[in-house]
N, CA, C and O of each residue as an XYZ file, in Angstrom:
844
protein
N     -29.305     22.083     16.128
C     -28.486     21.936     14.913
C     -27.523     20.384     15.292
O     -26.848     20.262     16.314
N     -27.637     19.530     14.435
C     -26.829     18.250     14.672
C     -25.291     18.543     14.798
O     -24.680     19.343     14.090
N     -24.804     17.850     15.707
C     -23.163     18.168     15.728
C     -22.481     17.208     14.756
O     -22.862     16.058     14.537
N     -21.415     17.817     14.191
C     -20.750     16.926     13.326
C     -19.521     16.676     13.706
O     -19.173     17.261     14.731
N     -18.650     15.897     13.134
C     -17.281     15.827     13.576
C     -16.315     17.061     13.533
O     -15.189     16.977     14.023
N     -16.752     18.158     12.966
C     -15.998     19.446     12.780
C     -16.461     20.185     14.041
O     -15.778     21.185     14.262
N     -17.196     20.014     14.705
C     -17.706     20.626     15.589
C     -17.096     20.220     17.073
O     -17.235     20.891     18.095
N     -16.470     19.110     16.966
C     -15.955     18.482     18.190
C     -14.580     19.355     18.505
O     -13.859     19.899     17.668
N     -14.413     19.336     19.971
C     -13.309     20.093     20.533
C     -11.701     19.167     19.841
O     -11.455     17.984     19.609
N     -10.945     20.400     19.720
C      -9.609     19.828     18.944
C      -8.901     18.701     19.962
O      -8.156     17.813     19.550
N      -9.172     18.846     20.998
C      -8.406     17.928     22.194
C      -8.991     16.405     21.840
O      -8.305     15.387     21.929
N     -10.480     16.443     21.395
C     -11.092     15.067     21.300
C     -10.610     14.675     19.935
O     -10.199     13.522     19.809
N     -10.603     15.464     18.910
C      -9.883     15.036     17.576
C      -8.683     14.497     17.680
O      -8.429     13.481     17.034
N      -7.587     15.175     18.641
C      -6.481     14.633     18.789
C      -6.425     12.946     19.299
O      -5.644     12.065     18.937
N      -7.491     12.889     20.207
C      -7.685     11.720     21.015
C      -7.987     10.684     19.807
O      -7.355      9.632     19.713
N      -8.750     10.965     19.116
C      -9.768     10.191     18.035
C      -8.549      9.727     16.906
O      -8.557      8.590     16.436
N      -7.531     10.710     16.537
C      -6.824     10.524     15.476
C      -5.644      9.562     16.172
O      -5.130      8.718     15.439
N      -5.218      9.653     17.496
C      -4.281      8.902     17.990
C      -4.556      7.483     18.027
O      -3.733      6.693     18.487
N      -5.750      7.099     17.531
C      -6.036      5.375     17.350
C      -5.723      5.099     15.826
O      -5.696      3.930     15.441
N      -5.493      6.107     14.973
C      -5.338      5.772     13.683
C      -3.902      5.163     13.380
O      -2.952      5.383     14.131
N      -3.795      4.355     12.193
C      -2.242      4.130     11.700
C      -1.800      5.028     10.728
O      -2.372      6.112     10.612
N      -0.742      4.685      9.927
C      -0.443      5.460      9.020
C      -1.379      5.921      7.949
O      -1.493      7.047      7.464
N      -2.041      4.788      7.677
C      -2.884      4.910      6.454
C      -4.093      5.695      6.649
O      -4.636      6.278      5.711
N      -4.561      5.728      7.933
C      -5.858      6.154      8.212
C      -5.522      7.928      8.359
O      -6.215      8.801      7.836
N      -4.227      8.176      9.246
C      -4.052      9.707      8.988
C      -3.741     10.091      7.960
O      -4.054     11.250      7.689
N      -3.102      9.398      7.095
C      -2.877      9.991      5.603
C      -4.294     10.234      5.197
O      -4.613     11.407      5.005
N      -5.075      9.419      5.059
C      -6.747      9.528      4.515
C      -7.112     10.853      5.090
O      -7.511     11.790      4.399
N      -6.972     10.892      6.282
C      -7.678     12.264      6.933
C      -6.957     13.364      6.777
O      -7.524     14.385      7.164
N      -5.800     13.504      6.299
C      -5.311     14.667      5.773
C      -5.898     15.352      4.448
O      -5.568     16.480      4.083
N      -6.821     14.520      3.764
C      -7.364     14.913      2.708
C      -8.906     15.183      2.889
O      -9.583     15.619      1.958
N      -9.363     14.939      3.974
C     -10.755     15.588      4.498
C     -10.886     16.924      4.341
O     -11.503     17.525      3.461
N     -10.124     17.444      5.456
C     -10.238     19.187      4.902
C      -9.031     19.775      5.818
O      -8.382     19.069      6.590
N      -8.835     21.070      5.638
C      -7.733     21.753      6.139
C      -7.882     21.610      7.740
O      -6.846     21.383      8.365
N      -8.849     21.703      8.306
C      -8.566     21.540      9.870
C      -7.930     20.215      9.971
O      -6.788     20.086     10.412
N      -8.681     19.189      9.554
C      -7.910     17.921      9.910
C      -6.366     17.724      9.359
O      -5.660     16.863      9.883
N      -6.003     18.318      8.584
C      -4.713     18.409      7.914
C      -3.857     19.213      8.996
O      -2.724     18.812      9.261
N      -4.351     20.275      9.585
C      -3.506     21.225     10.352
C      -3.499     20.371     11.640
O      -2.483     20.443     12.331
N      -4.387     19.667     11.999
C      -4.211     18.713     13.433
C      -2.939     17.739     13.148
O      -1.952     17.681     13.882
N      -3.125     16.995     11.977
C      -2.262     15.861     11.616
C      -0.921     16.445     11.655
O       0.003     15.746     12.069
N      -0.707     17.646     11.271
C       0.911     18.223     11.088
C       1.244     18.388     12.495
O       2.434     18.690     12.577
N       0.683     18.315     13.641
C       1.099     18.412     14.902
C       2.229     17.360     15.158
O       2.075     16.260     14.627
N       3.312     17.571     15.890
C       4.362     16.646     16.296
C       3.797     15.322     17.002
O       4.546     14.354     17.137
N       2.765     15.295     17.351
C       2.064     14.145     18.109
C       2.075     12.927     17.264
O       2.247     11.788     17.697
N       1.859     13.284     15.901
C       1.884     12.172     14.803
C       3.226     11.903     14.133
O       3.358     10.987     13.321
N       4.061     12.587     14.432
C       5.165     12.412     13.650
C       5.787     10.907     13.816
O       6.505     10.567     12.875
N       5.640     10.063     14.749
C       6.320      8.824     14.663
C       5.405      8.036     13.842
O       5.913      7.223     13.071
N       3.895      8.172     13.894
C       3.123      7.172     13.071
C       3.370      7.471     11.902
O       3.308      6.529     11.111
N       3.718      8.783     11.360
C       3.699      9.250      9.927
C       5.073      9.267      9.535
O       5.312      9.703      8.409
N       6.147      8.824     10.341
C       7.609      8.601      9.686
C       8.098      9.954      9.369
O       8.880     10.097      8.429
N       7.717     10.929     10.052
C       8.663     11.989     10.008
C       9.175     12.749     11.348
O       8.993     13.905     11.728
N       9.986     11.501     12.004
C      10.391     11.913     13.261
C      11.521     12.791     13.106
O      12.303     12.639     12.168
N      11.674     13.799     14.058
C      12.707     14.767     14.138
C      13.842     14.028     14.808
O      14.903     14.624     14.622
N      13.971     12.912     15.537
C      14.860     12.244     15.942
C      15.768     11.270     15.121
O      15.427     10.121     14.839
N      16.842     11.789     14.800
C      17.623     10.939     13.673
C      18.807     10.092     14.526
O      19.514     10.832     15.210
N      19.081      8.888     14.582
C      19.963      7.850     15.229
C      21.387      8.336     14.380
O      21.473      8.461     13.159
N      22.201      8.511     15.140
C      23.477      8.951     14.417
C      24.143      7.657     14.491
O      23.633      6.785     15.194
N      25.359      7.398     13.771
C      26.312      6.232     13.668
C      26.555      5.393     14.838
O      26.523      4.164     14.889
N      26.828      6.317     15.870
C      27.308      5.556     17.118
C      25.811      5.443     17.997
O      26.047      5.022     19.129
N      24.892      5.608     17.855
C      23.674      5.311     18.547
C      23.338      3.652     18.292
O      24.029      2.919     17.584
N      22.069      3.222     19.062
C      22.130      2.104     18.914
C      20.321      2.004     18.721
O      19.434      2.728     19.171
N      20.270      0.846     17.901
C      19.012      0.525     17.464
C      18.199     -0.625     18.547
O      18.598     -1.776     18.726
N      17.064     -0.054     19.158
C      16.168     -0.926     19.835
C      15.257     -1.654     18.943
O      14.383     -1.062     18.310
N      15.437     -2.927     18.877
C      14.612     -3.561     17.642
C      12.909     -3.748     17.977
O      12.036     -3.935     17.129
N      12.730     -3.645     19.387
C      11.214     -3.443     19.702
C      10.661     -2.171     19.444
O       9.436     -2.142     19.556
N      11.207     -1.112     19.132
C      11.024      0.096     18.992
C      11.147      0.743     17.476
O      10.846      1.872     17.091
N      11.727     -0.440     16.717
C      12.126     -0.001     15.225
C      11.137     -0.445     14.260
O      10.721     -1.601     14.341
N      10.745      0.273     13.431
C       9.620     -0.090     12.523
C       9.753      0.353     11.152
O       9.990      1.548     10.976
N       9.629     -0.491     10.049
C       9.835     -0.036      8.818
C       8.509      0.852      8.263
O       7.433      0.551      8.779
N       8.510      1.676      7.482
C       7.409      2.296      6.693
C       6.584      1.286      5.948
O       7.005      0.415      5.187
N       5.167      1.576      6.334
C       4.489      0.471      5.948
C       4.337      0.375      4.342
O       3.945     -0.686      3.856
N       4.698      1.664      3.379
C       4.824      1.483      2.134
C       5.565      0.686      1.514
O       5.343      0.396      0.339
N       6.686      0.140      2.281
C       7.536     -0.938      1.768
C       7.005     -1.994      1.420
O       7.379     -2.523      0.373
N       6.016     -2.565      2.193
C       5.125     -3.870      1.727
C       4.218     -3.629      0.541
O       3.573     -4.562      0.064
N       4.149     -2.360      0.036
C       3.545     -2.197     -1.167
C       4.492     -1.966     -2.567
O       3.907     -2.027     -3.649
N       5.468     -1.789     -2.548
C       6.596     -1.569     -3.382
C       6.941     -2.713     -4.236
O       7.274     -3.770     -3.701
N       6.890     -2.597     -5.571
C       6.992     -4.112     -6.364
C       8.201     -3.404     -7.059
O       8.175     -2.313     -7.629
N       9.468     -4.402     -6.867
C      10.727     -4.303     -7.449
C      11.395     -5.507     -7.754
O      11.543     -6.461     -6.990
N      11.812     -5.398     -8.985
C      12.681     -6.829     -9.268
C      14.347     -6.518     -9.205
O      14.854     -5.640     -9.904
N      14.965     -7.187     -8.465
C      16.424     -6.883     -8.226
C      16.966     -6.788     -9.517
O      16.497     -7.454    -10.440
N      17.902     -6.029     -9.667
C      18.910     -5.637    -10.741
C      18.197     -4.625    -11.753
O      18.812     -4.471    -12.808
N      17.359     -4.121    -11.654
C      16.685     -3.044    -12.404
C      17.016     -1.783    -11.991
O      17.604     -1.570    -10.930
N      16.646     -0.851    -12.833
C      16.988      0.518    -12.531
C      16.033      1.079    -11.508
O      15.000      0.430    -11.342
N      16.191      2.122    -10.828
C      15.643      2.605     -9.577
C      13.880      3.152    -10.212
O      12.865      3.181     -9.516
N      13.969      3.482    -11.505
C      12.576      3.966    -12.112
C      11.766      2.547    -12.279
O      10.560      2.679    -12.490
N      12.183      1.450    -12.224
C      11.429      0.161    -12.140
C      11.052     -0.303    -10.983
O      10.636     -1.462    -10.991
N      11.078      0.410     -9.715
C      10.469      0.297     -8.629
C       9.130      0.869     -8.798
O       9.038      1.977     -9.325
N       7.999      0.192     -8.380
C       6.736      0.538     -8.569
C       5.832      0.280     -7.323
O       5.930     -0.761     -6.673
N       4.972      1.244     -7.026
C       4.071      1.498     -5.864
C       2.843      0.928     -6.353
O       2.427      1.398     -7.412
N       2.161     -0.006     -5.792
C       1.000     -1.078     -5.949
C      -0.115     -0.140     -5.893
O      -0.061      0.823     -5.127
N      -1.227     -0.370     -6.724
C      -2.283      0.351     -6.439
C      -3.205      0.192     -5.048
O      -4.069      1.021     -4.760
N      -2.869     -1.131     -4.118
C      -3.296     -1.091     -2.855
C      -2.959     -0.223     -2.079
O      -3.774      0.189     -1.254
N      -1.604      0.310     -2.142
C      -1.170      1.462     -1.425
C      -2.055      2.803     -1.659
O      -2.542      3.463     -0.741
N      -2.170      3.068     -2.917
C      -2.695      4.282     -3.306
C      -4.310      4.190     -2.905
O      -4.851      5.245     -2.574
N      -4.952      3.193     -2.920
C      -6.264      2.825     -2.298
C      -7.536      3.638     -3.284
O      -8.614      4.109     -2.922
N      -7.013      3.581     -4.408
C      -8.167      4.138     -5.645
C      -8.755      3.135     -6.421
O      -8.019      2.210     -6.766
N      -9.730      3.125     -6.711
C     -10.479      1.974     -7.649
C      -9.810      1.869     -9.236
O     -10.508      2.045    -10.235
N      -8.500      1.586     -9.288
C      -8.061      1.191    -10.353
C      -6.980      0.535    -10.239
O      -6.535      0.453     -9.094
N      -6.283     -0.071    -11.247
C      -5.462     -1.062    -11.108
C      -4.036     -0.403    -11.637
O      -3.130     -1.184    -11.929
N      -3.843      0.915    -11.754
C      -2.626      1.446    -12.241
C      -1.406      1.257    -11.271
O      -1.601      1.282    -10.055
N      -0.221      1.080    -11.761
C       0.949      1.193    -10.983
C       1.670      2.249    -11.302
O       1.901      2.632    -12.449
N       2.112      2.835    -10.105
C       2.847      4.219    -10.251
C       4.474      4.102    -10.076
O       4.792      3.335     -9.167
N       5.299      4.569    -10.605
C       6.800      4.761    -10.419
C       6.825      5.210     -8.973
O       6.104      6.136     -8.600
N       7.634      4.575     -8.161
C       7.958      4.772     -6.680
C       8.540      6.122     -6.722
O       8.074      6.923     -5.912
N       9.396      6.494     -7.448
C      10.246      7.750     -7.479
C       9.430      8.996     -7.835
O       9.814     10.154     -7.669
N       8.063      8.546     -8.430
C       7.399      9.788     -8.827
C       6.615     10.334     -7.562
O       6.305     11.519     -7.441
N       6.348      9.417     -6.698
C       5.283      9.554     -5.585
C       5.999     10.117     -4.360
O       7.114      9.773     -3.966
N       5.072     11.173     -3.732
C       5.765     11.889     -2.425
C       6.314     11.020     -1.404
O       7.284     11.465     -0.790
N       5.813      9.682     -1.053
C       6.067      8.765     -0.159
C       7.385      8.488     -0.252
O       8.015      8.386      0.800
N       8.042      8.319     -1.481
C       9.337      8.040     -1.696
C      10.360      8.875     -0.828
O      11.373      8.399     -0.314
N       9.966     10.128     -0.744
C      10.902     10.957      0.007
C      10.657     11.032      1.656
O      11.224     11.881      2.343
N       9.785     10.085      2.180
C       9.373      9.998      3.477
C      10.493      9.174      3.917
O      11.054      8.477      3.071
N      10.948      9.158      5.291
C      11.787      8.459      6.188
C      11.292      7.097      6.234
O      10.115      6.806      6.444
N      12.405      6.125      5.991
C      11.987      4.668      5.727
C      11.930      3.996      6.850
O      11.608      2.815      6.713
N      12.159      4.397      8.028
C      12.432      3.825      9.275
C      11.796      4.727     10.588
O      11.948      5.940     10.731
N      11.241      4.053     11.266
C      11.109      4.861     12.706
C      11.706      4.237     14.042
O      11.299      3.147     14.447
N      12.577      4.884     14.640
C      13.145      6.252     14.347
C      13.792      6.203     13.059
O      14.047      5.128     12.515
N      14.065      7.306     12.555
C      15.003      7.642     11.234
C      16.329      7.399     11.632
O      16.701      7.659     12.777
N      17.092      6.909     10.756
C      18.450      6.625     11.014
C      19.300      7.190      9.898
O      18.810      7.352      8.780
N      20.630      7.514     10.180
C      21.472      8.545      9.511
C      22.404      7.541      8.638
O      23.066      8.045      7.730
N      22.491      6.063      8.884
C      23.311      5.029      8.437
C      22.662      3.927      8.285
O      21.853      3.628      9.163
N      22.838      3.084      7.191
C      22.499      1.830      7.165
C      23.029      1.181      6.014
O      23.272      1.801      4.979
N      23.272     -0.387      6.189
C      23.766     -0.909      5.058
C      22.464     -1.814      4.414
O      21.588     -2.296      5.133
N      22.491     -1.927      3.243
C      21.376     -2.700      2.699
C      21.690     -3.496      1.488
O      22.362     -2.908      0.640
N      21.301     -4.837      1.215
C      21.444     -5.554      0.564
C      20.365     -6.405     -0.088
O      19.207     -6.208      0.277
N      20.647     -7.460     -1.143
C      19.736     -8.052     -1.580
C      19.988     -9.435     -1.121
O      21.108     -9.702     -0.684
N      18.841    -10.567     -1.185
C      19.123    -11.708     -0.653
C      19.807    -12.677     -1.511
O      20.093    -13.818     -1.150
N      20.126    -12.039     -2.979
C      20.641    -13.004     -3.949
C      22.066    -12.516     -4.141
O      22.744    -12.961     -5.068
N      22.692    -11.324     -3.017
C      23.934    -11.205     -3.229
C      24.577    -10.918     -1.841
O      23.897    -10.428     -0.939
N      26.006    -11.253     -1.661
C      26.706    -11.038     -0.207
C      27.128     -9.615     -0.194
O      27.851     -9.221      0.720
N      26.698     -8.742     -1.219
C      27.255     -7.433     -1.088
C      26.341     -6.518     -0.268
O      25.135     -6.760     -0.227
N      26.754     -5.699      0.246
C      25.772     -4.533      1.197
C      26.387     -3.094      0.256
O      27.491     -2.946     -0.267
N      25.342     -2.270      0.290
C      25.615     -0.845     -0.002
C      25.485      0.044      1.080
O      24.474     -0.075      1.772
N      26.400      1.006      1.393
C      26.231      1.870      2.649
C      25.258      3.052      2.025
O      25.338      3.495      0.879
N      24.322      3.458      3.045
C      23.272      4.647      2.587
C      23.688      5.502      3.676
O      23.998      5.021      4.766
N      23.711      6.727      3.444
C      23.959      7.815      4.450
C      23.291      9.136      4.409
O      23.455      9.922      3.476
N      22.561      9.359      5.399
C      21.923     10.964      5.282
C      21.512     11.465      6.634
O      20.601     10.922      7.258
N      22.223     12.565      7.120
C      22.128     13.035      8.495
C      20.670     13.630      8.822
O      20.375     14.052      9.940
N      19.818     13.618      7.758
C      18.527     14.068      8.114
C      17.528     12.971      7.826
O      16.393     13.266      7.453
N      17.919     11.679      7.989
C      17.392     10.594      7.868
C      17.173      9.847      6.476
O      16.885     10.544      5.503
N      17.269      8.768      6.361
C      17.216      7.856      5.073
C      15.734      7.735      4.570
O      14.807      7.387      5.300
N      15.624      8.029      3.375
C      14.333      7.904      2.861
C      14.070      6.562      2.123
O      14.982      5.766      1.899
N      12.819      6.356      1.766
C      12.379      5.027      1.023
C      13.158      5.204     -0.235
O      13.706      4.190     -0.670
N      13.308      6.386     -0.935
C      13.819      6.461     -2.302
C      15.285      6.233     -2.348
O      15.800      5.715     -3.340
N      16.088      6.659     -1.150
C      17.579      6.273     -0.993
C      17.475      4.758     -0.714
O      18.304      4.165     -1.405
N      16.818      4.009     -0.019
C      17.105      2.625      0.009
C      16.772      1.805     -1.174
O      17.257      0.680     -1.293
N      15.954      2.317     -2.077
C      15.715      1.503     -3.311
C      16.629      2.044     -4.257
O      16.874      1.249     -5.164
N      17.229      3.169     -4.344
C      18.438      3.534     -5.289
C      19.683      2.804     -4.754
O      20.648      2.811     -5.517
N      19.824      2.187     -3.599
C      20.947      1.534     -3.133
C      20.756      0.109     -3.623
O      21.683     -0.499     -4.158
N      19.493     -0.453     -3.431
C      19.246     -1.603     -4.003
C      19.284     -1.720     -5.553
O      19.457     -2.821     -6.078
N      19.139     -0.699     -6.214
C      19.523     -0.795     -7.693
C      20.833     -0.526     -8.005
O      21.147     -0.708     -9.181
N      21.867     -0.048     -7.069
C      23.185      0.347     -7.426
C      23.942     -0.827     -8.141
O      23.774     -2.019     -7.884
N      24.852     -0.279     -9.134
C      25.480     -1.087    -10.353
C      26.171     -2.174     -9.585
O      26.155     -3.319    -10.038
N      26.782     -1.900     -8.448
C      27.770     -2.664     -8.212
C      27.394     -3.703     -6.961
O      28.193     -4.430     -6.370
N      26.073     -3.588     -6.737
C      25.217     -4.400     -5.816
C      25.239     -6.089     -6.156
O      25.269     -7.005     -5.333
N      25.216     -6.178     -7.632
C      25.380     -7.492     -8.267
C      26.795     -7.738     -8.862
O      27.417     -6.792     -9.345
N      27.302     -8.967     -8.835
C      28.485     -9.203     -9.452
C      28.204     -9.370    -11.174
O      27.164     -9.754    -11.708
N      29.541     -8.932    -11.863
C      29.017     -9.156    -13.030
C      28.494    -10.320    -13.847
O      27.777    -10.296    -14.848
N      29.054    -11.417    -13.142
C      28.550    -12.866    -13.325
C      27.092    -13.049    -13.000
O      26.380    -13.772    -13.697
N      26.660    -12.429    -11.992
C      25.133    -12.437    -11.611
C      24.227    -11.560    -12.372
O      23.008    -11.717    -12.291
N      24.758    -10.641    -13.111
C      23.989     -9.871    -13.870
C      23.969    -10.708    -15.244
O      22.919    -11.172    -15.689
N      24.953    -10.830    -15.746
C      24.821    -11.769    -17.039
C      23.939    -12.704    -17.048
O      23.155    -12.744    -17.996
N      23.850    -13.764    -15.902
C      23.116    -14.810    -15.583
C      21.679    -14.343    -15.072
O      20.785    -15.179    -14.944
N      21.485    -13.107    -14.806
C      20.489    -12.872    -14.159
C      18.838    -12.850    -15.180
O      18.589    -12.120    -16.140
N      18.140    -13.671    -14.689
C      16.781    -13.615    -15.469
C      15.830    -12.558    -15.087
O      14.990    -12.684    -14.197
N      16.036    -11.343    -15.923
C      15.107    -10.387    -15.355
C      13.568    -10.175    -15.624
O      12.789     -9.376    -15.105
N      13.332    -11.300    -16.762
C      11.523    -11.493    -16.589
C      11.225    -12.134    -15.569
O      10.233    -11.723    -14.968
N      11.886    -13.243    -15.053
C      11.540    -13.947    -13.806
C      12.518    -13.654    -12.744
O      12.994    -14.546    -12.042
N      12.830    -12.366    -12.618
C      13.746    -12.168    -11.578
C      13.275    -12.209    -10.152
O      12.200    -12.705     -9.814
N      14.162    -11.645     -9.318
C      13.749    -11.519     -7.697
C      13.013    -10.504     -7.423
O      13.448     -9.366     -7.599
N      11.697    -10.751     -6.915
C      10.997     -9.586     -6.401
C      11.088     -9.281     -5.101
O      10.835    -10.100     -4.217
N      11.446     -8.114     -4.890
C      11.647     -7.609     -3.456
C      10.373     -6.914     -2.953
O       9.660     -6.127     -3.574
N      10.212     -7.450     -1.476
C       8.974     -6.854     -0.987
C       9.386     -6.764      0.344
O       9.656     -7.744      1.039
N       9.449     -5.318      0.795
C       9.784     -5.234      2.510
C      11.306     -5.406      2.467
O      12.024     -5.609      1.487
N      11.620     -5.279      3.724
C      13.017     -5.153      4.363
C      12.994     -5.866      5.566
O      11.960     -5.847      6.234
N      14.012     -6.517      5.961
C      14.126     -7.106      7.030
C      15.504     -6.815      7.826
O      16.491     -6.641      7.112
N      15.677     -6.744      9.201
C      17.054     -6.590      9.881
C      17.723     -7.941     10.009
O      17.297     -8.962     10.549
N      18.901     -7.707      9.373
C      19.787     -9.194      9.467
C      20.282     -9.317     10.826
O      20.553    -10.458     11.202
N      20.444     -8.380     11.607
C      21.245     -8.573     12.710
C      20.566     -9.335     14.147
O      19.421     -9.117     14.543
N      21.459    -10.179     14.751
C      20.773    -10.815     15.875
C      20.744     -9.838     16.971
O      21.312     -8.749     16.886
N      20.005    -10.270     18.117
C      20.077     -9.490     19.158
C      18.902     -8.275     19.367
O      18.378     -7.794     18.362
N      18.560     -7.859     20.569
C      17.462     -6.909     20.745
C      18.133     -5.616     20.469
O      17.499     -4.785     19.820
N      19.513     -5.292     20.936
C      19.965     -3.720     20.417
C      21.088     -4.097     19.742
O      21.838     -5.057     19.919
N      21.107     -2.948     18.709
C      22.185     -3.033     17.780
C      22.918     -1.551     17.418
O      22.186     -0.639     17.033
N      24.092     -1.368     17.522
C      24.795     -0.615     17.034
C      24.548     -0.225     15.473
O      24.680     -1.091     14.608
N      24.134      1.299     15.100
C      23.695      1.680     13.964
C      24.878      1.333     13.019
O      24.581      0.960     11.885
N      26.048      1.407     13.329
C      26.967      1.489     12.498
C      27.163     -0.042     11.728
O      27.750     -0.317     10.681
N      26.422     -0.911     12.694
C      26.480     -2.483     12.252
C      25.197     -3.007     11.655
O      24.995     -4.181     11.346
N      24.252     -1.879     11.514
C      22.844     -2.353     11.310
C      22.888     -2.595      9.706
O      23.362     -1.746      8.950
N      22.238     -4.087      9.157
C      22.336     -4.466      7.839
C      20.574     -4.845      7.832
O      19.871     -5.334      8.716
N      20.303     -4.468      6.692
C      19.030     -4.544      6.321
C      19.077     -5.175      4.636
O      19.688     -4.730      3.664
N      18.269     -6.249      4.745
C      18.103     -7.026      3.437
C      16.837     -6.940      2.801
O      15.898     -6.645      3.540
N      16.550     -7.167      1.357
C      15.529     -6.973      0.893
C      14.917     -8.436      1.253
O      15.673     -9.398      1.387
N      13.291     -8.573      1.425
C      12.680     -9.896      1.309
C      12.126    -10.156     -0.036
O      11.674     -9.332     -0.831
N      12.236    -11.437     -0.160
C      11.884    -11.495     -1.776
C      10.533    -12.698     -1.805
O      10.377    -13.593     -0.974
N       9.776    -12.454     -2.833
C       8.686    -13.249     -3.247
C       9.140    -13.799     -4.751
O       9.752    -13.154     -5.604
N       8.655    -15.210     -4.838
C       8.599    -15.424     -6.295
C       7.711    -14.880     -7.229
O       6.499    -15.037     -7.080
N       8.261    -14.143     -8.351
C       7.444    -13.452     -9.377
C       6.145    -14.250     -9.595
O       6.299    -15.451     -9.370
N       5.012    -13.924     -9.942
C       3.898    -14.662    -10.440
C       3.143    -15.342     -9.091
O       2.021    -15.847     -9.131
N       3.827    -15.267     -8.126
C       3.057    -15.837     -6.930
C       1.850    -15.273     -6.734
O       1.637    -14.265     -7.408
N       0.812    -15.711     -5.845
C      -0.119    -15.062     -5.369
C      -0.166    -14.014     -4.688
O      -1.138    -13.265     -4.788
N       0.804    -13.759     -3.909
C       1.185    -12.772     -3.058
C       1.482    -11.184     -3.927
O       1.126    -10.071     -3.540
N       2.166    -11.495     -5.063
C       2.176    -10.388     -6.048
C       1.209     -9.685     -6.692
O       1.353     -8.529     -7.088
N       0.061    -10.455     -6.831
C      -1.232    -10.310     -7.651
C      -2.274    -10.056     -6.712
O      -3.232     -9.405     -7.130
N      -2.280    -10.509     -5.319
C      -3.548    -10.344     -4.846
C      -4.000     -8.705     -4.811
O      -5.144     -8.457     -5.190
N      -3.356     -7.866     -4.479
C      -3.673     -6.481     -4.696
C      -4.566     -6.400     -5.464
O      -5.556     -5.874     -4.955
N      -4.706     -6.741     -6.692
C      -5.674     -6.565     -7.836
C      -6.858     -6.726     -7.156
O      -7.661     -5.899     -7.587
N      -7.393     -7.490     -6.189
C      -8.634     -8.002     -5.556
C      -8.801     -7.233     -4.350
O      -9.750     -7.569     -3.641
N      -8.058     -6.238     -3.952
C      -8.225     -5.556     -2.509
C      -8.147     -4.211     -3.079
O      -6.982     -3.815     -3.090
N      -8.896     -3.462     -3.505
C      -8.763     -2.155     -3.723
C      -8.754     -1.465     -2.438
O      -8.064     -0.457     -2.285
N      -9.510     -1.969     -1.461
C      -9.998     -1.097     -0.403
C      -8.705     -1.378      0.994
O      -8.757     -0.827      2.093
N      -7.836     -2.178      0.625
C      -6.750     -2.430      1.680
C      -6.458     -1.118      2.270
O      -5.613     -1.016      3.159
């Protein structure tokens, strides 16, 4: 009888899965119950942004070991709009269609936004000098970051009145603003990256269904 991947020793499957990234592991969880059970092991917590280690406000962030959730690069959001207007692009879903999905309706929005997870951060927009503090002793999620970016007081009244929401600022991912290799968490500042709306980067995902 020909051997199949399901007949491989569990130890070997662990080794194989250790080479996969976030998207590869997520795909394998949908193959069968056996794969899903293996990937629930703590060995894959860091890759899947479900770390049980949560940095406290007095801890330090090591830039070299700090990572943003890969889904952040697939979220389409225009500054100043409501949280419900943050969308997950089809390239993240990896299905052969071009439907966008509300970020807040997707399970990924509840996953930790960073690795290691952090309990405190300040987040802002590139068009505003203001920052919103976000706190969660269980680790800050993607949902919380985007709710902070949507906060009513992150833009001044004058900015909101003059803001062109049709041609607004498109936020794509986040960047650490702080200098240095080691940052005290209480001082950590994240700022949304921006693209010009209508640029080739905004719509390239329509042509890469298998990303």
